[in-house]
Tab-separated table of C-alpha atoms and ligand atoms in Angstrom:
chain	number	residue	atom	x	y	z
A	1	UNK	CA	73.798	57.939	82.012
A	2	UNK	CA	76.992	58.072	80.055
A	3	UNK	CA	77.925	54.530	78.827
A	4	UNK	CA	79.636	55.815	75.982
A	5	UNK	CA	83.140	56.872	75.701
A	6	UNK	CA	85.890	59.273	73.379
A	7	UNK	CA	88.858	59.803	73.853
A	8	UNK	CA	91.409	61.626	71.996
A	9	UNK	CA	95.110	59.708	71.765
A	10	UNK	CA	98.210	61.487	70.196
A	11	UNK	CA	100.314	58.358	68.289
A	12	UNK	CA	104.116	59.721	68.588
A	13	UNK	CA	104.006	60.149	65.150
A	14	UNK	CA	102.084	62.912	66.753
A	15	UNK	CA	98.801	61.253	64.873
A	16	UNK	CA	95.066	61.434	66.654
A	17	UNK	CA	92.551	58.185	66.778
A	18	UNK	CA	90.183	58.046	68.477
A	19	UNK	CA	89.878	55.687	70.934
A	20	UNK	CA	85.873	54.644	71.633
A	21	UNK	CA	85.018	52.886	74.858
A	22	UNK	CA	81.939	51.689	75.568
A	23	UNK	CA	80.705	50.611	79.112
A	24	UNK	CA	77.921	48.372	79.937
A	25	UNK	CA	76.063	48.936	82.966
A	26	UNK	CA	72.955	47.220	84.592
A	27	UNK	CA	70.298	49.412	83.765
A	28	UNK	CA	67.248	49.070	86.501
A	29	UNK	CA	64.071	50.696	86.275
A	30	UNK	CA	64.545	53.599	87.986
A	31	UNK	CA	68.855	54.387	86.801
A	32	UNK	CA	72.144	53.942	87.485
A	33	UNK	CA	71.903	55.227	91.678
A	34	UNK	CA	75.824	54.901	91.148
A	35	UNK	CA	75.774	57.209	88.577
A	36	UNK	CA	73.457	59.997	90.719
A	37	UNK	CA	75.551	62.559	91.807
A	38	UNK	CA	73.395	62.584	95.288
A	39	UNK	CA	69.602	61.574	96.035
A	40	UNK	CA	67.882	63.762	93.580
A	41	UNK	CA	69.907	63.849	90.660
A	42	UNK	CA	71.278	68.151	90.904
A	43	UNK	CA	73.382	70.045	91.015
A	44	UNK	CA	75.566	69.749	94.006
A	45	UNK	CA	78.371	72.156	95.182
A	46	UNK	CA	82.282	72.471	96.450
A	47	UNK	CA	81.359	71.425	100.300
A	48	UNK	CA	85.067	73.291	101.147
A	49	UNK	CA	82.994	76.090	100.934
A	50	UNK	CA	80.382	74.873	103.597
A	51	UNK	CA	84.093	74.761	105.834
A	52	UNK	CA	85.279	78.252	105.702
A	53	UNK	CA	85.005	80.730	107.924
A	54	UNK	CA	81.708	84.011	107.854
A	55	UNK	CA	83.552	86.439	106.356
A	56	UNK	CA	81.971	89.459	108.688
A	57	UNK	CA	85.143	91.473	109.654
A	58	UNK	CA	84.838	94.467	107.668
A	59	UNK	CA	80.429	93.751	107.063
A	60	UNK	CA	80.340	93.705	110.759
A	61	UNK	CA	82.808	96.802	111.270
A	62	UNK	CA	80.315	98.250	108.829
A	63	UNK	CA	77.651	97.929	110.184
A	64	UNK	CA	78.724	99.115	114.090
A	65	UNK	CA	79.837	102.214	112.000
A	66	UNK	CA	76.588	102.845	110.380
A	67	UNK	CA	74.399	101.962	113.379
A	68	UNK	CA	76.874	104.408	115.228
A	69	UNK	CA	76.335	107.398	112.893
A	70	UNK	CA	73.068	107.051	112.554
A	71	UNK	CA	72.443	107.184	116.456
A	72	UNK	CA	74.856	110.392	116.411
A	73	UNK	CA	74.059	112.100	113.500
A	74	UNK	CA	77.220	114.372	112.510
A	75	UNK	CA	79.215	112.270	114.490
A	76	UNK	CA	83.050	112.590	112.958
A	77	UNK	CA	83.728	109.507	112.471
A	78	UNK	CA	87.824	108.607	111.949
A	79	UNK	CA	88.858	105.481	109.863
A	80	UNK	CA	92.024	103.767	110.349
A	81	UNK	CA	90.381	101.111	109.871
A	82	UNK	CA	89.972	98.860	106.066
A	83	UNK	CA	93.722	99.249	104.901
A	84	UNK	CA	92.491	101.116	101.873
A	85	UNK	CA	95.088	104.146	100.159
A	86	UNK	CA	93.280	107.771	100.440
A	87	UNK	CA	96.346	109.708	98.435
A	88	UNK	CA	95.144	109.341	94.465
A	89	UNK	CA	97.092	108.401	91.879
A	90	UNK	CA	100.839	110.558	91.289
A	91	UNK	CA	100.320	113.250	88.091
A	92	UNK	CA	103.210	111.045	86.106
A	93	UNK	CA	100.600	107.907	86.218
A	94	UNK	CA	97.465	110.002	85.239
A	95	UNK	CA	99.512	111.068	81.837
A	96	UNK	CA	100.366	107.826	81.415
A	97	UNK	CA	96.653	107.146	81.504
A	98	UNK	CA	95.934	110.080	79.191
A	99	UNK	CA	98.573	109.124	77.349
A	100	UNK	CA	97.233	105.858	76.741
A	101	UNK	CA	93.551	106.362	76.032
A	102	UNK	CA	94.065	107.891	73.556
A	103	UNK	CA	96.361	105.847	71.850
A	104	UNK	CA	92.595	103.829	72.220
A	105	UNK	CA	91.168	106.405	70.647
A	106	UNK	CA	93.016	106.776	67.378
A	107	UNK	CA	92.874	103.133	64.433
A	108	UNK	CA	96.556	103.519	64.183
A	109	UNK	CA	97.008	103.305	68.051
A	110	UNK	CA	94.562	101.074	68.940
A	111	UNK	CA	95.509	97.564	70.916
A	112	UNK	CA	93.130	94.563	71.776
A	113	UNK	CA	93.424	92.291	74.179
A	114	UNK	CA	96.832	92.098	76.222
A	115	UNK	CA	99.111	89.867	76.303
A	116	UNK	CA	98.084	87.324	78.500
A	117	UNK	CA	101.127	87.205	81.096
A	118	UNK	CA	101.363	91.537	80.458
A	119	UNK	CA	103.070	93.963	78.158
A	120	UNK	CA	107.008	94.464	77.826
A	121	UNK	CA	107.666	97.616	78.623
A	122	UNK	CA	106.254	97.190	82.079
A	123	UNK	CA	108.300	94.240	82.534
A	124	UNK	CA	111.285	96.156	81.429
A	125	UNK	CA	110.380	98.738	83.946
A	126	UNK	CA	110.427	96.433	86.818
A	127	UNK	CA	112.784	94.279	85.959
A	128	UNK	CA	115.396	96.657	85.825
A	129	UNK	CA	113.690	98.247	89.476
A	130	UNK	CA	112.447	96.142	90.698
A	131	UNK	CA	115.399	93.186	90.564
A	132	UNK	CA	118.449	94.622	88.489
A	133	UNK	CA	118.525	97.505	90.705
A	134	UNK	CA	119.247	94.721	94.000
A	135	UNK	CA	122.262	91.848	91.553
A	136	UNK	CA	118.836	89.468	90.663
A	137	UNK	CA	118.186	89.268	87.294
A	138	UNK	CA	115.205	87.375	85.692
A	139	UNK	CA	113.854	87.233	82.524
A	140	UNK	CA	110.968	89.189	81.002
A	141	UNK	CA	109.371	84.915	80.900
A	142	UNK	CA	109.187	85.074	84.581
A	143	UNK	CA	106.990	88.287	85.323
A	144	UNK	CA	103.685	87.432	85.497
A	145	UNK	CA	101.411	91.114	85.095
A	146	UNK	CA	97.997	90.541	86.964
A	147	UNK	CA	94.822	92.666	88.322
A	148	UNK	CA	96.592	92.964	91.600
A	149	UNK	CA	98.245	90.597	94.344
A	150	UNK	CA	95.164	88.940	95.672
A	151	UNK	CA	94.087	86.942	92.171
A	152	UNK	CA	97.270	85.066	91.555
A	153	UNK	CA	97.265	84.422	95.444
A	154	UNK	CA	94.106	82.865	95.676
A	155	UNK	CA	94.585	81.713	92.391
A	156	UNK	CA	97.857	79.621	92.747
A	157	UNK	CA	96.947	77.213	94.673
A	158	UNK	CA	95.263	75.770	91.091
A	159	UNK	CA	98.630	74.323	90.322
A	160	UNK	CA	98.710	72.480	93.195
A	161	UNK	CA	97.544	69.320	94.345
A	162	UNK	CA	94.566	69.235	97.449
A	163	UNK	CA	97.018	66.461	98.863
A	164	UNK	CA	99.763	69.318	99.487
A	165	UNK	CA	99.893	70.547	103.485
A	166	UNK	CA	99.993	75.112	103.300
A	167	UNK	CA	101.326	75.917	106.321
A	168	UNK	CA	100.156	79.748	106.794
A	169	UNK	CA	100.479	82.505	109.898
A	170	UNK	CA	98.012	83.284	112.212
A	171	UNK	CA	97.408	86.303	112.385
A	172	UNK	CA	97.009	86.504	108.702
A	173	UNK	CA	95.900	88.230	105.570
A	174	UNK	CA	92.632	85.930	105.111
A	175	UNK	CA	92.553	85.023	101.235
A	176	UNK	CA	95.653	82.622	101.866
A	177	UNK	CA	93.300	80.849	104.103
A	178	UNK	CA	90.280	80.833	102.382
A	179	UNK	CA	91.462	79.565	99.224
A	180	UNK	CA	93.358	77.147	100.520
A	181	UNK	CA	89.598	75.816	101.743
A	182	UNK	CA	88.375	76.346	99.556
A	183	UNK	CA	90.746	73.391	97.530
A	184	UNK	CA	90.485	70.762	100.644
A	185	UNK	CA	93.966	71.610	101.657
A	186	UNK	CA	95.162	70.747	104.899
A	187	UNK	CA	96.389	73.797	106.762
A	188	UNK	CA	99.299	74.003	109.453
A	189	UNK	CA	98.689	77.529	111.404
A	190	UNK	CA	102.078	78.867	112.085
A	191	UNK	CA	102.059	80.704	116.207
A	192	UNK	CA	104.326	84.236	115.236
A	193	UNK	CA	104.676	85.132	119.244
A	194	UNK	CA	105.038	88.827	120.063
A	195	UNK	CA	108.763	87.720	121.558
A	196	UNK	CA	109.383	86.683	118.542
A	197	UNK	CA	108.920	90.126	116.647
A	198	UNK	CA	105.998	87.841	114.883
A	199	UNK	CA	107.610	86.343	112.863
A	200	UNK	CA	105.947	82.984	111.370
A	201	UNK	CA	108.508	80.034	113.761
A	202	UNK	CA	109.985	77.266	111.354
A	203	UNK	CA	107.210	73.875	111.845
A	204	UNK	CA	108.433	71.407	113.189
A	205	UNK	CA	105.939	69.217	110.839
A	206	UNK	CA	106.773	68.998	107.200
A	207	UNK	CA	104.831	71.733	104.697
A	208	UNK	CA	104.487	71.494	101.036
A	209	UNK	CA	103.614	75.232	100.577
A	210	UNK	CA	104.726	78.766	102.833
A	211	UNK	CA	102.369	81.600	102.872
A	212	UNK	CA	104.999	84.329	103.996
A	213	UNK	CA	104.323	88.078	103.659
A	214	UNK	CA	106.900	90.838	104.458
A	215	UNK	CA	106.121	92.984	105.424
A	216	UNK	CA	103.580	92.019	107.344
A	217	UNK	CA	99.575	92.287	107.389
A	218	UNK	CA	98.482	92.525	109.802
A	219	UNK	CA	101.154	92.682	112.275
A	220	UNK	CA	103.244	95.600	110.526
A	221	UNK	CA	106.301	93.380	111.510
A	222	UNK	CA	108.774	92.045	109.002
A	223	UNK	CA	111.128	89.812	107.685
A	224	UNK	CA	115.031	89.968	108.283
A	225	UNK	CA	117.718	88.555	105.699
A	226	UNK	CA	118.387	85.583	108.769
A	227	UNK	CA	114.871	84.081	109.235
A	228	UNK	CA	114.590	84.372	105.136
A	229	UNK	CA	117.285	82.724	105.086
A	230	UNK	CA	116.089	80.178	107.496
A	231	UNK	CA	112.775	79.458	105.266
A	232	UNK	CA	114.240	79.425	102.324
A	233	UNK	CA	116.842	75.968	103.782
A	234	UNK	CA	113.849	73.900	105.220
A	235	UNK	CA	112.346	74.987	101.641
A	236	UNK	CA	114.848	73.579	100.009
A	237	UNK	CA	115.222	70.535	102.911
A	238	UNK	CA	111.348	69.443	102.606
A	239	UNK	CA	111.289	69.851	98.738
A	240	UNK	CA	108.115	72.972	99.474
A	241	UNK	CA	107.267	75.649	97.884
A	242	UNK	CA	107.153	79.796	99.632
A	243	UNK	CA	104.717	81.971	98.123
A	244	UNK	CA	106.615	85.044	99.119
A	245	UNK	CA	103.698	88.038	99.150
A	246	UNK	CA	105.300	91.444	99.453
A	247	UNK	CA	102.479	93.587	98.691
A	248	UNK	CA	103.747	96.073	100.856
A	249	UNK	CA	107.747	96.219	100.457
A	250	UNK	CA	107.384	100.012	99.321
A	251	UNK	CA	106.876	100.541	102.807
A	252	UNK	CA	110.394	99.331	104.556
A	253	UNK	CA	112.275	101.977	105.663
A	254	UNK	CA	115.270	100.160	107.233
A	255	UNK	CA	118.431	99.029	104.756
A	256	UNK	CA	118.990	95.802	106.176
A	257	UNK	CA	115.516	94.637	105.875
A	258	UNK	CA	114.989	92.604	102.349
A	259	UNK	CA	112.560	93.669	99.944
A	260	UNK	CA	112.258	90.593	97.741
A	261	UNK	CA	113.150	87.237	98.721
A	262	UNK	CA	115.282	86.391	95.765
A	263	UNK	CA	118.054	88.414	98.033
A	264	UNK	CA	118.611	85.053	99.860
A	265	UNK	CA	120.009	82.817	98.390
A	266	UNK	CA	118.495	79.443	97.271
A	267	UNK	CA	115.177	81.738	97.227
A	268	UNK	CA	115.038	80.633	92.754
A	269	UNK	CA	114.550	77.879	93.126
A	270	UNK	CA	112.405	78.032	96.192
A	271	UNK	CA	109.847	80.711	96.158
A	272	UNK	CA	107.650	83.366	94.086
A	273	UNK	CA	106.764	86.409	95.153
A	274	UNK	CA	104.065	88.381	94.318
A	275	UNK	CA	104.134	92.044	94.569
A	276	UNK	CA	100.969	94.503	93.856
A	277	UNK	CA	101.196	98.674	92.828
A	278	UNK	CA	97.457	98.821	94.616
A	279	UNK	CA	99.583	99.989	98.687
A	280	UNK	CA	102.890	101.559	95.562
A	281	UNK	CA	101.038	103.203	93.886
A	282	UNK	CA	97.580	103.790	94.972
A	283	UNK	CA	95.953	101.459	92.812
A	284	UNK	CA	93.757	99.730	95.253
A	285	UNK	CA	91.457	100.845	92.403
A	286	UNK	CA	93.112	101.165	89.524
A	287	UNK	CA	93.998	97.374	89.671
A	288	UNK	CA	97.565	95.584	88.775
A	289	UNK	CA	100.615	93.770	90.808
A	290	UNK	CA	103.026	91.054	88.959
A	291	UNK	CA	104.803	87.834	90.583
A	292	UNK	CA	107.580	86.050	89.451
A	293	UNK	CA	108.162	82.379	88.998
A	294	UNK	CA	111.362	81.455	88.025
A	295	UNK	CA	112.216	78.741	85.606
A	296	UNK	CA	114.640	77.025	88.330
A	297	UNK	CA	111.909	76.475	90.714
A	298	UNK	CA	110.287	72.902	90.227
A	299	UNK	CA	107.845	70.855	91.751
A	300	UNK	CA	106.894	67.039	91.433
A	301	UNK	CA	104.400	64.911	90.025
A	302	UNK	CA	103.355	61.167	91.337
A	303	UNK	CA	105.385	59.395	89.819
A	304	UNK	CA	107.881	61.850	90.857
A	305	UNK	CA	109.101	63.377	87.690
A	306	UNK	CA	110.295	66.887	88.378
A	307	UNK	CA	107.723	70.086	86.469
A	308	UNK	CA	108.296	73.638	86.180
A	309	UNK	CA	106.243	75.946	87.555
A	310	UNK	CA	106.552	78.520	85.660
A	311	UNK	CA	105.742	76.691	82.596
A	312	UNK	CA	101.951	75.893	85.021
A	313	UNK	CA	101.626	79.188	85.331
A	314	UNK	CA	102.313	80.523	82.002
A	315	UNK	CA	99.250	78.014	81.156
A	316	UNK	CA	97.347	78.910	84.350
A	317	UNK	CA	97.210	82.234	82.986
A	318	UNK	CA	96.750	82.034	79.601
A	319	UNK	CA	94.040	79.579	80.197
A	320	UNK	CA	92.291	81.794	82.817
A	321	UNK	CA	92.748	85.212	82.576
A	322	UNK	CA	93.340	87.643	79.333
A	323	UNK	CA	95.583	89.884	80.633
A	324	UNK	CA	95.640	93.205	82.386
A	325	UNK	CA	94.380	96.572	80.434
A	326	UNK	CA	96.774	98.625	78.120
A	327	UNK	CA	95.902	101.815	79.994
A	328	UNK	CA	96.529	99.878	83.260
A	329	UNK	CA	100.439	98.434	82.144
A	330	UNK	CA	101.486	102.394	80.388
A	331	UNK	CA	100.249	103.604	84.509
A	332	UNK	CA	101.893	100.935	86.531
A	333	UNK	CA	105.272	101.732	83.636
A	334	UNK	CA	104.684	105.428	85.194
A	335	UNK	CA	105.768	104.145	88.467
A	336	UNK	CA	109.372	103.856	87.509
A	337	UNK	CA	110.178	106.739	85.708
A	338	UNK	CA	111.701	109.962	87.152
A	339	UNK	CA	108.708	111.798	88.197
A	340	UNK	CA	106.735	108.700	88.798
A	341	UNK	CA	109.103	107.781	91.691
A	342	UNK	CA	109.577	110.805	93.132
A	343	UNK	CA	106.019	111.513	93.342
A	344	UNK	CA	105.141	107.618	94.517
A	345	UNK	CA	107.930	108.034	97.161
A	346	UNK	CA	106.230	111.220	98.359
A	347	UNK	CA	103.172	109.069	99.404
A	348	UNK	CA	104.322	106.992	101.245
A	349	UNK	CA	106.699	108.995	103.060
A	350	UNK	CA	103.224	110.635	103.748
A	351	UNK	CA	101.604	107.542	104.987
A	352	UNK	CA	104.694	106.732	106.851
A	353	UNK	CA	105.087	109.903	108.447
A	354	UNK	CA	101.531	108.810	109.915
A	355	UNK	CA	102.496	106.255	110.851
A	356	UNK	CA	104.934	107.585	113.017
A	357	UNK	CA	102.298	110.042	114.093
A	358	UNK	CA	100.003	107.040	115.097
A	359	UNK	CA	102.981	105.375	117.470
A	360	UNK	CA	104.471	107.904	118.250
A	361	UNK	CA	100.389	109.332	120.422
A	362	UNK	CA	99.528	105.532	121.195
A	363	UNK	CA	103.262	105.752	123.531
A	364	UNK	CA	102.686	108.683	124.706
A	365	UNK	CA	99.278	107.375	125.634
A	366	UNK	CA	100.536	104.031	127.141
A	367	UNK	CA	99.399	101.636	124.603
A	368	UNK	CA	101.686	98.608	123.364
A	369	UNK	CA	102.414	99.179	119.956
A	370	UNK	CA	104.606	96.919	117.423
A	371	UNK	CA	105.036	98.065	113.395
A	372	UNK	CA	104.663	100.952	111.579
A	373	UNK	CA	108.048	101.468	110.273
A	374	UNK	CA	108.432	98.853	107.858
A	375	UNK	CA	105.333	98.822	107.267
A	376	UNK	CA	101.702	100.904	107.031
A	377	UNK	CA	99.935	98.914	109.676
A	378	UNK	CA	100.378	99.128	113.684
A	379	UNK	CA	99.286	96.414	115.965
A	380	UNK	CA	98.100	97.809	118.779
A	381	UNK	CA	97.924	95.387	122.453
A	382	UNK	CA	94.164	95.744	123.677
A	383	UNK	CA	93.818	97.234	127.079
A	384	UNK	CA	93.573	95.945	130.807
A	385	UNK	CA	92.600	92.676	129.075
A	386	UNK	CA	89.546	93.270	126.772
A	387	UNK	CA	88.985	91.371	123.536
A	388	UNK	CA	89.265	92.858	120.124
A	389	UNK	CA	85.684	93.668	119.200
A	390	UNK	CA	85.340	95.890	123.004
A	391	UNK	CA	88.060	97.828	122.178
A	392	UNK	CA	86.554	98.428	118.890
A	393	UNK	CA	83.570	99.283	120.243
A	394	UNK	CA	85.310	101.436	122.991
A	395	UNK	CA	87.405	103.317	120.589
A	396	UNK	CA	83.865	104.157	117.886
A	397	UNK	CA	81.881	105.345	121.312
A	398	UNK	CA	84.511	106.843	122.960
A	399	UNK	CA	86.686	108.746	120.055
A	400	UNK	CA	84.708	108.058	117.298
A	401	UNK	CA	87.407	106.182	115.333
A	402	UNK	CA	87.086	102.995	113.169
A	403	UNK	CA	90.338	100.287	113.297
A	404	UNK	CA	90.217	96.934	113.044
A	405	UNK	CA	89.784	94.163	115.935
A	406	UNK	CA	93.014	92.017	115.393
A	407	UNK	CA	91.044	88.533	115.884
A	408	UNK	CA	89.556	89.077	112.686
A	409	UNK	CA	92.836	87.948	111.335
A	410	UNK	CA	93.008	84.856	113.170
A	411	UNK	CA	91.849	82.998	116.552
A	412	UNK	CA	95.974	84.862	117.920
A	413	UNK	CA	94.927	88.403	117.236
A	414	UNK	CA	92.669	87.935	119.558
A	415	UNK	CA	93.922	90.607	122.668
A	416	UNK	CA	95.114	93.339	119.223
A	417	UNK	CA	93.335	95.879	117.449
A	418	UNK	CA	94.856	96.561	113.906
A	419	UNK	CA	95.148	100.299	112.849
A	420	UNK	CA	96.504	101.910	109.652
A	421	UNK	CA	98.192	104.719	107.778
A	422	UNK	CA	96.652	105.100	104.695
A	423	UNK	CA	94.671	108.262	105.609
A	424	UNK	CA	95.080	111.868	106.056
A	425	UNK	CA	97.719	113.181	108.147
A	426	UNK	CA	94.898	116.474	110.101
A	427	UNK	CA	92.648	112.487	110.744
A	428	UNK	CA	95.440	111.168	112.449
A	429	UNK	CA	96.616	113.423	114.604
A	430	UNK	CA	92.920	114.559	115.158
A	431	UNK	CA	92.409	111.006	115.876
A	432	UNK	CA	95.724	110.384	118.193
A	433	UNK	CA	94.599	113.803	119.497
A	434	UNK	CA	91.010	111.665	121.227
A	435	UNK	CA	92.996	108.262	122.326
A	436	UNK	CA	95.166	110.761	124.235
A	437	UNK	CA	92.226	111.795	126.622
A	438	UNK	CA	90.774	108.031	126.464
A	439	UNK	CA	94.324	106.895	128.717
B	1	PLP	N1	98.597	91.237	100.249
B	1	PLP	C1	97.907	91.342	101.543
B	1	PLP	C2	98.953	91.136	102.447
B	1	PLP	C3	97.328	92.435	102.022
B	1	PLP	O1	96.873	92.944	102.816
B	1	PLP	C4	96.309	92.836	100.278
B	1	PLP	C5	95.861	93.923	99.910
B	1	PLP	O2	95.080	94.196	101.026
B	1	PLP	C6	96.771	91.750	99.138
B	1	PLP	C7	98.064	90.832	99.221
B	1	PLP	C8	96.446	91.518	97.806
B	1	PLP	O3	96.406	93.322	96.486
B	1	PLP	P1	95.562	93.803	95.366
B	1	PLP	O4	95.107	92.803	94.999
B	1	PLP	O5	95.303	94.682	95.548
B	1	PLP	O6	97.538	94.233	94.739
């Protein structure tokens, strides 16, 4: 039993002193039951984890595909499923990595720990190319380099209280849901009606944190300026924060669609933006992304005093993260070089050409398909009222094509199926040929 508690306190003049607090308990011969965590006084878990849905989507897909391959050895199975990139890193990125490796081999240029929130050379490239070029100005300390968007999206909730109500689209990239379940927050699901282009609808009730993803995984839809403006106004009115995931912004082809939420007036006061080099430049296995937390952005403590989210996130990152590797940050910087941009654009154009082939193939085969114009995902309606898993089985067994059942992204994904444009062009052409014969 812990009955002596010391606390270090600071006086106004900055002098520290110790407060010794002594608690007196009535001690029974069996120990103090109230002091125990459970009946047997054992380590306890975060009970919220028991509320998580079993994450079986991609493991179930892998199990079914492996079973099919075992039964049909030599079958030419084409994957348009998991959504990982297939093209190698660009020449500029590879060159930058080689140079950085050589620097690490030399005592004069070797680097140890990177700054927790990123090197200035990468932040400057981001500020100049992703923001100033669109008339948006930030300073270096509003950019936080990370090891990809997923970890920062997953951890950002650490700086909000568990009492906040979170609004999340259905269907959705599952990380937003699972991390908030882990933290015990109440979630409101936003409907994304097909007749509204799968755009999440503004709820009647108040949400404190709102996750928006545009271009969207899985529906391939995008939010236009008017829709984003409505969300910014909602957040201003309700003193909420929008967590804007634009991991796929490089795939936007329509010049009217915003790439950044900060293209909307007032967004700096209500939004955090998450970006990634994963899909932009093939960094899924390299790991680099960044978060923008504007200095204007505030949240409140229990007394109603405002607190800078930029300061809290900096505190979070400097405590829990030790920086992205120097070699990787140099690789990301090379994405913004003239050659790097050209090579990156060429790879994205290849993927989007695949998207075009998939959309055309599906439409001529009689499917209703969405997305694939400003995003590398195609969201198709399953035919003849099939469930998304039934359609998965049909496509695998009859066409040897692997996609992702829509229901894996939330209940409203039932009746839909996701195909990805991340594939080799010849495989996409072959896949569409097979689907054409299916219907
Ligand atoms: N956001 C969305 C919508 C995604 O689909 C993904 C990856 O698939 C990510 C974020 C995470 O990307 P990464 O952690 O590779 O940067």
